[in-house]
Tab-separated table of C-alpha atoms and ligand atoms in Angstrom:
chain	number	residue	atom	x	y	z
A	13	MET	CA	-13.038	6.566	22.030
A	14	SER	CA	-11.549	3.249	20.950
A	15	ASP	CA	-7.842	2.508	21.366
A	16	GLU	CA	-7.346	2.292	17.650
A	17	ARG	CA	-8.975	5.635	17.167
A	18	SER	CA	-6.823	7.283	19.868
A	19	ARG	CA	-3.699	5.845	18.290
A	20	ILE	CA	-4.544	7.246	14.860
A	21	VAL	CA	-5.500	10.656	16.210
A	22	ALA	CA	-2.278	10.824	18.256
A	23	LEU	CA	-0.125	9.980	15.219
A	24	ASP	CA	-2.105	12.399	13.096
A	25	LYS	CA	-1.622	15.226	15.561
A	26	ARG	CA	2.091	14.491	15.839
A	27	ARG	CA	2.788	14.373	12.101
A	28	ILE	CA	0.119	15.609	9.759
A	29	TRP	CA	-0.045	19.215	8.717
A	30	HIS	CA	-3.672	19.572	7.667
A	31	PRO	CA	-4.832	21.684	4.719
A	32	TYR	CA	-6.617	24.943	5.439
A	33	THR	CA	-6.266	24.323	9.160
A	34	PRO	CA	-4.943	26.492	11.994
A	35	MET	CA	-2.863	23.704	13.506
A	36	ASP	CA	-2.610	24.980	17.074
A	37	ASP	CA	-6.377	25.013	17.369
A	38	TYR	CA	-6.622	21.656	15.624
A	39	ARG	CA	-4.172	20.007	17.962
A	40	ALA	CA	-5.645	21.538	21.089
A	41	ARG	CA	-9.337	21.267	20.431
A	42	VAL	CA	-10.368	19.318	17.367
A	43	ASP	CA	-11.572	15.762	17.673
A	44	PRO	CA	-11.392	14.796	14.000
A	45	LEU	CA	-13.727	12.505	12.204
A	46	VAL	CA	-11.657	9.363	11.631
A	47	VAL	CA	-13.041	7.979	8.418
A	48	ALA	CA	-12.717	4.230	8.131
A	49	GLY	CA	-14.892	3.609	5.102
A	50	ALA	CA	-17.532	5.117	2.863
A	51	LYS	CA	-20.333	4.058	0.592
A	52	GLY	CA	-22.563	6.229	-1.571
A	53	SER	CA	-23.475	9.318	0.451
A	54	TRP	CA	-22.301	7.919	3.787
A	55	LEU	CA	-19.017	8.108	5.682
A	56	PHE	CA	-18.313	5.548	8.409
A	57	ASP	CA	-16.000	6.323	11.299
A	58	LEU	CA	-13.838	3.971	13.285
A	59	ASP	CA	-16.382	3.705	16.058
A	60	GLY	CA	-19.020	2.467	13.659
A	61	ARG	CA	-21.011	5.686	13.490
A	62	ARG	CA	-22.182	6.962	10.127
A	63	TYR	CA	-22.445	10.466	8.715
A	64	LEU	CA	-24.109	11.841	5.621
A	65	ASP	CA	-21.418	13.447	3.497
A	66	GLY	CA	-22.790	16.951	3.084
A	67	ASN	CA	-20.003	18.132	0.782
A	68	ALA	CA	-19.243	15.090	-1.379
A	69	SER	CA	-15.764	14.779	0.117
A	70	TRP	CA	-14.569	18.332	-0.587
A	71	TRP	CA	-16.758	18.461	-3.732
A	72	VAL	CA	-14.958	15.576	-5.398
A	73	CYS	CA	-17.260	12.558	-5.077
A	74	ALA	CA	-20.124	13.656	-7.315
A	75	LEU	CA	-21.087	10.009	-7.818
A	76	GLY	CA	-20.727	9.268	-4.127
A	77	HIS	CA	-18.111	7.117	-2.460
A	78	ASN	CA	-16.907	3.793	-3.814
A	79	HIS	CA	-19.347	3.640	-6.675
A	80	PRO	CA	-19.248	-0.068	-7.602
A	81	ARG	CA	-18.799	0.656	-11.306
A	82	LEU	CA	-15.893	3.019	-10.652
A	83	VAL	CA	-14.230	0.558	-8.297
A	84	ALA	CA	-14.614	-2.156	-10.945
A	85	ALA	CA	-13.194	0.097	-13.681
A	86	LEU	CA	-10.206	0.891	-11.481
A	87	LYS	CA	-9.534	-2.760	-10.728
A	88	ARG	CA	-9.893	-3.815	-14.381
A	89	GLN	CA	-7.454	-1.146	-15.474
A	90	ALA	CA	-4.980	-1.976	-12.696
A	91	ASP	CA	-4.703	-5.506	-14.066
A	92	THR	CA	-3.525	-4.314	-17.475
A	93	LEU	CA	-1.798	-0.925	-17.302
A	94	CYS	CA	-1.250	1.351	-14.322
A	95	HIS	CA	1.022	3.983	-15.767
A	96	SER	CA	1.993	5.246	-19.154
A	97	SER	CA	3.132	8.738	-19.913
A	98	LEU	CA	1.753	10.747	-22.809
A	99	ALA	CA	5.262	11.838	-23.799
A	100	GLY	CA	5.752	10.371	-27.255
A	101	ALA	CA	3.359	7.589	-26.242
A	102	THR	CA	-0.353	7.230	-25.802
A	103	HIS	CA	-2.878	4.703	-24.555
A	104	GLU	CA	-6.442	3.721	-25.210
A	105	GLY	CA	-7.874	5.082	-21.961
A	106	ALA	CA	-6.644	8.638	-22.463
A	107	ALA	CA	-7.640	8.669	-26.144
A	108	LEU	CA	-11.169	7.415	-25.462
A	109	LEU	CA	-11.565	9.773	-22.514
A	110	ALA	CA	-10.473	12.815	-24.518
A	111	GLU	CA	-12.988	11.932	-27.227
A	112	ALA	CA	-15.819	11.327	-24.738
A	113	LEU	CA	-15.056	14.572	-22.910
A	114	CYS	CA	-15.158	16.643	-26.109
A	115	GLN	CA	-18.492	15.029	-26.981
A	116	VAL	CA	-20.093	16.386	-23.802
A	117	ALA	CA	-18.155	19.681	-23.671
A	118	PRO	CA	-19.605	23.057	-24.662
A	119	ASP	CA	-19.329	23.759	-28.407
A	120	GLY	CA	-15.953	24.650	-29.828
A	121	LEU	CA	-13.787	22.879	-27.259
A	122	GLU	CA	-11.883	20.373	-29.352
A	123	HIS	CA	-8.604	19.573	-27.603
A	124	VAL	CA	-7.819	18.182	-24.173
A	125	PHE	CA	-4.720	18.793	-22.046
A	126	PHE	CA	-4.583	16.452	-19.053
A	127	SER	CA	-3.143	17.315	-15.659
A	128	ASP	CA	-3.565	16.266	-12.036
A	129	ASP	CA	-6.092	18.369	-10.183
A	130	GLY	CA	-8.203	21.488	-10.306
A	131	SER	CA	-5.324	23.823	-9.524
A	132	THR	CA	-3.153	22.482	-12.311
A	133	ALA	CA	-6.064	22.535	-14.758
A	134	VAL	CA	-6.307	26.294	-14.140
A	135	GLU	CA	-2.510	26.684	-14.123
A	136	VAL	CA	-2.471	25.067	-17.579
A	137	ALA	CA	-5.144	27.483	-18.785
A	138	MET	CA	-3.097	30.457	-17.547
A	139	LYS	CA	0.095	29.246	-19.183
A	140	LEU	CA	-1.686	28.439	-22.434
A	141	ALA	CA	-3.179	31.925	-22.533
A	142	LEU	CA	0.142	33.656	-21.778
A	143	GLN	CA	2.131	31.594	-24.244
A	144	TYR	CA	-0.525	31.893	-26.942
A	145	TRP	CA	-0.390	35.676	-26.886
A	146	ALA	CA	3.398	35.731	-26.543
A	147	GLN	CA	3.842	33.847	-29.793
A	148	ASN	CA	0.813	35.033	-31.698
A	149	GLY	CA	1.396	38.733	-32.026
A	150	ARG	CA	0.189	40.132	-28.686
A	151	PRO	CA	3.182	39.762	-26.314
A	152	SER	CA	2.003	42.627	-24.092
A	153	ARG	CA	-0.923	40.524	-22.884
A	154	ARG	CA	0.405	39.300	-19.525
A	155	ARG	CA	-2.377	40.221	-17.105
A	156	PHE	CA	-5.420	38.318	-15.892
A	157	VAL	CA	-8.804	39.532	-14.774
A	158	ALA	CA	-10.591	37.610	-12.017
A	159	LEU	CA	-13.509	38.199	-9.677
A	160	ASP	CA	-13.465	39.328	-6.071
A	161	GLY	CA	-14.027	36.218	-3.958
A	162	ALA	CA	-12.737	33.934	-6.721
A	163	PHE	CA	-11.064	30.652	-5.899
A	164	HIS	CA	-9.008	28.806	-8.478
A	165	GLY	CA	-6.740	26.559	-6.441
A	166	GLU	CA	-3.387	26.263	-4.775
A	167	THR	CA	-0.379	26.716	-7.050
A	168	LEU	CA	1.463	30.016	-6.926
A	169	GLY	CA	0.204	30.787	-10.426
A	170	VAL	CA	-3.481	30.381	-9.632
A	171	THR	CA	-3.116	32.011	-6.215
A	172	ALA	CA	-2.784	35.270	-8.158
A	173	LEU	CA	-6.332	34.756	-9.444
A	174	GLY	CA	-7.776	34.065	-6.022
A	175	GLY	CA	-9.945	36.763	-4.531
A	176	VAL	CA	-10.172	35.469	-0.960
A	177	GLU	CA	-7.881	37.922	0.798
A	178	VAL	CA	-6.662	35.680	3.615
A	179	PHE	CA	-5.398	33.075	1.104
A	180	ARG	CA	-3.472	35.646	-0.972
A	181	ARG	CA	-1.966	37.883	1.662
A	182	PRO	CA	1.179	35.852	2.502
A	183	PHE	CA	2.197	35.892	-1.169
A	184	ALA	CA	1.740	39.589	-1.835
A	185	GLY	CA	4.462	40.895	-4.093
A	186	VAL	CA	5.314	37.632	-5.818
A	187	LEU	CA	2.034	36.887	-7.586
A	188	LEU	CA	1.340	37.199	-11.297
A	189	ASP	CA	-0.369	40.322	-12.531
A	190	CYS	CA	-4.113	40.022	-11.918
A	191	VAL	CA	-6.827	42.649	-11.595
A	192	HIS	CA	-9.805	41.778	-9.434
A	193	VAL	CA	-13.196	43.119	-10.400
A	194	PRO	CA	-16.413	43.191	-8.338
A	195	SER	CA	-18.251	39.914	-8.029
A	196	PRO	CA	-21.680	39.794	-9.649
A	197	ALA	CA	-22.998	37.543	-6.884
A	198	GLU	CA	-26.168	38.201	-4.935
A	199	ASP	CA	-26.938	41.670	-3.675
A	200	ARG	CA	-24.208	43.229	-5.793
A	201	ALA	CA	-26.330	43.690	-8.905
A	202	TYR	CA	-24.697	42.056	-11.871
A	203	GLU	CA	-25.219	45.099	-14.092
A	204	ARG	CA	-22.982	47.164	-11.850
A	205	ALA	CA	-20.421	44.396	-11.642
A	206	PHE	CA	-20.489	44.129	-15.405
A	207	GLU	CA	-19.870	47.859	-15.848
A	208	ALA	CA	-16.666	47.468	-13.848
A	209	ILE	CA	-15.252	44.555	-15.822
A	210	ASP	CA	-16.404	46.115	-19.081
A	211	ARG	CA	-14.483	49.297	-18.333
A	212	ILE	CA	-11.288	47.490	-17.391
A	213	VAL	CA	-11.217	44.967	-20.208
A	214	ARG	CA	-11.987	47.564	-22.873
A	215	ARG	CA	-9.404	49.979	-21.511
A	216	ASP	CA	-6.598	47.467	-20.973
A	217	SER	CA	-7.313	44.769	-23.552
A	218	ASP	CA	-3.774	45.144	-24.944
A	219	GLU	CA	-2.465	43.913	-21.612
A	220	ILE	CA	-5.061	41.276	-20.718
A	221	ALA	CA	-4.470	37.623	-21.546
A	222	ALA	CA	-7.717	36.234	-20.155
A	223	VAL	CA	-10.703	36.697	-17.919
A	224	VAL	CA	-10.953	33.761	-15.507
A	225	LEU	CA	-14.116	32.956	-13.587
A	226	GLU	CA	-16.124	30.280	-11.829
A	227	PRO	CA	-19.331	30.224	-13.852
A	228	LEU	CA	-22.467	30.954	-11.786
A	229	VAL	CA	-21.238	29.740	-8.396
A	230	GLN	CA	-18.194	31.093	-6.580
A	231	GLY	CA	-17.654	28.042	-4.402
A	232	ALA	CA	-14.896	28.618	-1.885
A	233	SER	CA	-15.896	32.189	-1.104
A	234	GLY	CA	-19.167	30.804	0.260
A	235	MET	CA	-21.325	29.401	-2.552
A	236	GLN	CA	-22.040	32.860	-3.960
A	237	ILE	CA	-24.463	32.511	-6.854
A	238	TYR	CA	-24.853	34.956	-9.733
A	239	GLU	CA	-26.940	35.554	-12.847
A	240	PRO	CA	-26.284	33.783	-16.170
A	241	ALA	CA	-26.760	37.195	-17.811
A	242	TYR	CA	-23.386	38.250	-16.386
A	243	LEU	CA	-21.723	35.271	-18.009
A	244	ARG	CA	-23.291	36.087	-21.365
A	245	ALA	CA	-22.239	39.724	-21.093
A	246	VAL	CA	-18.644	38.777	-20.225
A	247	ARG	CA	-18.530	36.348	-23.158
A	248	THR	CA	-19.608	39.122	-25.520
A	249	LEU	CA	-17.086	41.503	-23.967
A	250	CYS	CA	-14.268	38.970	-24.408
A	251	ASP	CA	-15.304	38.430	-28.034
A	252	THR	CA	-15.361	42.160	-28.707
A	253	CYS	CA	-11.909	42.688	-27.192
A	254	ASP	CA	-10.532	39.332	-28.389
A	255	VAL	CA	-9.561	38.342	-24.846
A	256	PHE	CA	-9.798	34.695	-23.759
A	257	LEU	CA	-12.510	33.564	-21.370
A	258	VAL	CA	-11.434	30.779	-19.002
A	259	ALA	CA	-14.263	28.885	-17.274
A	260	ASP	CA	-13.107	27.180	-14.114
A	261	GLU	CA	-15.720	24.411	-13.912
A	262	VAL	CA	-13.737	22.410	-11.360
A	263	PHE	CA	-16.601	22.688	-8.868
A	264	THR	CA	-19.554	23.725	-11.048
A	265	GLY	CA	-19.009	21.189	-13.824
A	266	TYR	CA	-20.396	17.680	-14.036
A	267	GLY	CA	-23.965	18.544	-13.194
A	268	ARG	CA	-23.541	20.294	-9.856
A	269	THR	CA	-25.741	23.222	-10.908
A	270	GLY	CA	-28.348	21.183	-12.803
A	271	VAL	CA	-26.675	21.211	-16.219
A	272	MET	CA	-23.491	19.417	-17.233
A	273	TRP	CA	-21.504	22.683	-17.283
A	274	ALA	CA	-22.562	25.855	-15.498
A	275	CYS	CA	-21.559	27.795	-18.647
A	276	GLN	CA	-24.601	26.276	-20.310
A	277	HIS	CA	-26.901	28.310	-18.055
A	278	GLY	CA	-25.666	31.320	-19.998
A	279	GLY	CA	-25.531	29.517	-23.328
A	280	VAL	CA	-21.837	30.336	-23.651
A	281	SER	CA	-18.689	28.442	-24.534
A	282	PRO	CA	-15.402	29.519	-22.998
A	283	ASP	CA	-12.063	29.488	-24.845
A	284	LEU	CA	-10.591	27.326	-22.103
A	285	LEU	CA	-12.504	25.092	-19.706
A	286	CYS	CA	-11.012	23.506	-16.582
A	287	THR	CA	-12.445	20.352	-15.064
A	288	ALA	CA	-11.374	18.099	-12.159
A	289	LYS	CA	-13.279	17.029	-8.983
A	290	GLY	CA	-16.451	15.390	-10.411
A	291	PHE	CA	-14.548	14.513	-13.583
A	292	SER	CA	-12.157	12.358	-11.532
A	293	GLY	CA	-14.913	10.304	-9.922
A	294	GLY	CA	-13.122	10.893	-6.622
A	295	MET	CA	-10.754	7.974	-7.137
A	296	LEU	CA	-7.466	9.428	-8.336
A	297	PRO	CA	-6.231	12.948	-8.961
A	298	MET	CA	-7.209	13.697	-12.552
A	299	ALA	CA	-7.976	16.907	-14.395
A	300	ALA	CA	-8.289	18.363	-17.867
A	301	THR	CA	-8.115	21.720	-19.607
A	302	LEU	CA	-10.134	21.904	-22.812
A	303	THR	CA	-9.320	24.380	-25.560
A	304	THR	CA	-10.515	25.616	-28.907
A	305	SER	CA	-8.797	24.778	-32.177
A	306	ARG	CA	-7.670	28.377	-32.415
A	307	ILE	CA	-5.612	28.055	-29.228
A	308	PHE	CA	-4.326	24.610	-30.163
A	309	GLU	CA	-3.195	25.857	-33.576
A	310	GLY	CA	-1.402	28.802	-31.965
A	311	PHE	CA	1.160	26.278	-30.692
A	312	LEU	CA	1.925	24.720	-34.090
A	313	GLY	CA	4.819	25.622	-36.374
A	314	THR	CA	8.392	25.482	-35.164
A	315	PRO	CA	9.333	23.379	-32.092
A	316	GLU	CA	9.842	26.353	-29.781
A	317	ARG	CA	6.141	27.143	-30.205
A	318	ALA	CA	5.137	23.902	-28.445
A	319	PHE	CA	3.691	23.810	-24.935
A	320	TYR	CA	6.526	22.575	-22.717
A	321	TYR	CA	4.453	21.384	-19.809
A	322	GLY	CA	3.341	17.997	-18.470
A	323	HIS	CA	2.904	16.314	-15.114
A	324	SER	CA	4.215	12.812	-14.529
A	325	PHE	CA	0.679	11.525	-13.990
A	326	CYS	CA	-1.105	13.502	-16.718
A	327	GLY	CA	-3.709	11.341	-18.416
A	328	ASN	CA	-2.624	8.326	-16.375
A	329	PRO	CA	-4.403	5.083	-17.332
A	330	LEU	CA	-5.999	4.419	-13.936
A	331	GLY	CA	-7.469	7.880	-13.637
A	332	ALA	CA	-8.517	7.847	-17.293
A	333	ALA	CA	-10.318	4.527	-16.951
A	334	VAL	CA	-12.285	5.813	-13.976
A	335	ALA	CA	-13.046	9.150	-15.641
A	336	ARG	CA	-14.392	7.352	-18.707
A	337	GLU	CA	-16.639	5.186	-16.557
A	338	VAL	CA	-17.833	8.359	-14.810
A	339	LEU	CA	-19.064	9.708	-18.153
A	340	ARG	CA	-20.811	6.435	-18.975
A	341	ILE	CA	-22.604	6.512	-15.635
A	342	TYR	CA	-23.658	10.121	-16.233
A	343	GLU	CA	-25.181	9.105	-19.534
A	344	GLU	CA	-26.776	5.809	-18.550
A	345	ASP	CA	-28.067	6.858	-15.132
A	346	LYS	CA	-29.114	10.345	-16.284
A	347	VAL	CA	-27.253	11.901	-13.376
A	348	VAL	CA	-27.773	15.512	-14.443
A	349	GLU	CA	-31.517	15.012	-14.910
A	350	GLY	CA	-31.538	13.599	-11.387
A	351	VAL	CA	-30.012	16.832	-10.094
A	352	ARG	CA	-32.721	18.867	-11.792
A	353	ALA	CA	-35.402	16.648	-10.275
A	354	ARG	CA	-34.092	17.057	-6.726
A	355	ALA	CA	-32.851	20.657	-6.834
A	356	PRO	CA	-36.261	22.107	-5.841
A	357	ARG	CA	-36.102	20.263	-2.517
A	358	ILE	CA	-32.803	21.888	-1.648
A	359	ALA	CA	-34.070	25.284	-2.785
A	360	LYS	CA	-37.238	24.935	-0.713
A	361	ALA	CA	-35.460	23.709	2.426
A	362	PHE	CA	-32.943	26.567	2.315
A	363	ALA	CA	-35.601	29.178	1.540
A	364	GLU	CA	-37.469	27.998	4.637
A	365	MET	CA	-34.322	28.248	6.751
A	366	ALA	CA	-34.187	31.987	6.014
A	367	ASP	CA	-36.693	32.394	8.860
A	368	LEU	CA	-34.477	30.759	11.488
A	369	PRO	CA	-32.933	33.076	14.060
A	370	GLY	CA	-29.305	33.798	13.264
A	371	VAL	CA	-29.695	33.240	9.514
A	372	VAL	CA	-29.033	36.288	7.377
A	373	ARG	CA	-29.485	35.041	3.835
A	374	THR	CA	-30.026	31.786	1.908
A	375	ARG	CA	-29.549	30.651	-1.681
A	376	ALA	CA	-29.561	27.517	-3.797
A	377	LEU	CA	-28.808	26.277	-7.294
A	378	GLY	CA	-28.881	22.682	-8.501
A	379	MET	CA	-27.309	20.461	-5.875
A	380	VAL	CA	-25.991	23.381	-3.815
A	381	GLY	CA	-27.755	25.082	-0.935
A	382	ALA	CA	-26.174	27.687	1.342
A	383	LEU	CA	-26.980	30.073	4.149
A	384	ASP	CA	-25.071	32.883	5.851
A	385	LEU	CA	-25.014	32.952	9.628
A	386	GLU	CA	-24.944	36.148	11.625
A	387	GLY	CA	-21.689	37.028	13.295
A	388	GLY	CA	-19.540	38.432	10.561
A	389	ALA	CA	-18.489	37.276	7.144
A	390	GLY	CA	-15.092	35.949	6.215
A	391	TYR	CA	-13.375	32.644	6.068
A	392	LEU	CA	-12.183	32.734	9.673
A	393	ALA	CA	-15.552	33.311	11.330
A	394	GLY	CA	-16.590	30.762	13.941
A	395	ALA	CA	-20.343	30.096	14.006
A	396	GLY	CA	-20.132	27.737	11.036
A	397	TRP	CA	-17.982	25.383	13.089
A	398	ARG	CA	-20.592	25.265	15.831
A	399	VAL	CA	-23.113	24.131	13.240
A	400	TYR	CA	-20.561	21.556	12.111
A	401	GLU	CA	-20.405	20.141	15.671
A	402	GLU	CA	-24.189	20.037	15.981
A	403	ALA	CA	-24.518	18.315	12.616
A	404	ARG	CA	-21.873	15.777	13.510
A	405	ARG	CA	-23.800	14.795	16.606
A	406	ARG	CA	-26.838	14.302	14.386
A	407	GLY	CA	-25.004	12.218	11.798
A	408	ALA	CA	-23.910	14.600	9.048
A	409	TYR	CA	-20.552	15.968	7.927
A	410	LEU	CA	-20.993	19.670	7.136
A	411	ARG	CA	-17.675	21.468	6.835
A	412	PRO	CA	-18.536	25.205	6.706
A	413	LEU	CA	-16.910	28.019	4.751
A	414	GLY	CA	-16.514	30.533	7.567
A	415	ASN	CA	-20.054	31.557	8.498
A	416	VAL	CA	-21.508	29.994	5.383
A	417	VAL	CA	-23.194	26.658	6.037
A	418	TYR	CA	-23.842	24.754	2.852
A	419	VAL	CA	-24.638	21.396	1.340
A	420	ALA	CA	-23.138	20.087	-1.888
A	421	PRO	CA	-23.830	16.379	-1.456
A	422	PRO	CA	-23.084	13.582	-3.899
A	423	LEU	CA	-25.365	14.086	-6.901
A	424	ILE	CA	-26.614	10.530	-6.561
A	425	ILE	CA	-27.815	10.961	-2.970
A	426	SER	CA	-31.183	9.228	-2.471
A	427	ASP	CA	-34.308	11.305	-1.862
A	428	GLU	CA	-34.548	9.899	1.624
A	429	ASP	CA	-30.950	10.736	2.527
A	430	LEU	CA	-31.301	14.189	1.009
A	431	MET	CA	-34.345	14.937	3.163
A	432	LEU	CA	-32.464	13.668	6.198
A	433	LEU	CA	-29.444	15.835	5.376
A	434	LEU	CA	-31.624	18.918	4.956
A	435	SER	CA	-33.405	18.305	8.232
A	436	ILE	CA	-30.060	17.883	10.020
A	437	VAL	CA	-28.895	21.209	8.580
A	438	ARG	CA	-32.058	22.873	9.818
A	439	GLU	CA	-31.881	21.369	13.303
A	440	SER	CA	-28.173	22.135	13.654
A	441	VAL	CA	-28.548	25.760	12.609
A	442	ALA	CA	-31.521	26.137	14.951
A	443	ALA	CA	-29.556	24.576	17.805
A	444	VAL	CA	-26.678	27.015	17.379
A	445	ALA	CA	-28.953	30.027	17.049
A	446	THR	CA	-30.839	29.290	20.277
A	447	ARG	CA	-27.836	28.422	22.377
B	503	PLP	C1	-11.341	23.008	-5.748
B	503	PLP	C2	-11.215	24.029	-6.802
B	503	PLP	C3	-10.007	24.205	-7.482
B	503	PLP	C4	-8.757	23.452	-7.094
B	503	PLP	O1	-8.897	22.085	-7.327
B	503	PLP	P1	-7.863	21.060	-6.617
B	503	PLP	O2	-8.248	19.759	-7.210
B	503	PLP	O3	-8.147	21.159	-5.159
B	503	PLP	O4	-6.510	21.490	-6.955
B	503	PLP	C5	-9.961	25.113	-8.510
B	503	PLP	N1	-11.040	25.809	-8.862
B	503	PLP	C6	-12.229	25.680	-8.243
B	503	PLP	C7	-13.401	26.475	-8.707
B	503	PLP	C8	-12.355	24.780	-7.181
B	503	PLP	O5	-13.521	24.675	-6.550
């Protein structure tokens, strides 16, 4: 290990409190990847080794790292305007971005509220739903419905929606009112899951502000994939009971599942749609919550009906310039079509891994492939980290979700790199299983 690397790791271990990381174990045992640079689908460490980025930098870099057009857009914007608020002011970048986003959004989403990241995009959706009902004749609607295994981010508000038990437990007793219903994913047949949500929403619709879900793929709980039919059924249920449907497309949006928005698999439009990650181009924190005209108009009238909310960086010019260039690249380079063309390779590779010893179950959709390892479910299980170590030795970065090993690479990964990534996954899983 080089001197420079040791110095950075020592400082890191002295000072940095890492996200989602048991720090005693990290400090005692983990030899972190020290990323010095990145390009496209590759990360480079300080010792000059390279690694395929199997999770697009925590799902953010859908267009890969340091896309030359995004870097250029950022630099151009930095020369003219780095910050402007949207408080009684506006700027070209935010206005053009909002227009471009509505052009590609599911039907009926006409207004854009900017915030910083995925968590705040969902937080905004929750507050909009609560305030809408409070001032539009249904003040008893204060509860949310979310799915078991759901993940919607980090703020205290959205933590209430989360269905991963270990993330919620420390905050028991102080979370907003949320009912969790069975997840429709995988072996839990979606019809049965739908019966449960149907019963609860019909019975308690006077108290329910919104149903919040990750359309088609529950990411953080282990890339759990479910049927579009469930989404359609929930949309109809929400229409019948006049309850809002919030689609958290922070992970699934921007082509990850083979269409621009995962909602489109079910042919549905939500009342509120949250986007971040791919939307940001992985350059600056940037997020948006899209709403219908009905919701927007529910905040008009007297001044106390306005939405008193706004982050200091909401719609910031640098992030907006990059996000606009992201949309241009999607259109000109046909990024989503590229996902559809390559998805079958991921599906095939993961289906074939089902036969490896130690693998319980596999699944894939679009640019996501996942497998469950034996040895217990749950976020704190250990076998996934052994696969991570094996993959790192072979030149890929594969952060697991407990015992779920998955790939969600940059959407622009080349065919050659994708095949390499998939073969590293296979070899690494096989190495752990036979050890
Ligand atoms: C990552 C994620 C979030 C939170 O986004 P941040 O940018 O990390 O705040 C919310 N919802 C889903 C579905 C996510 O995958």
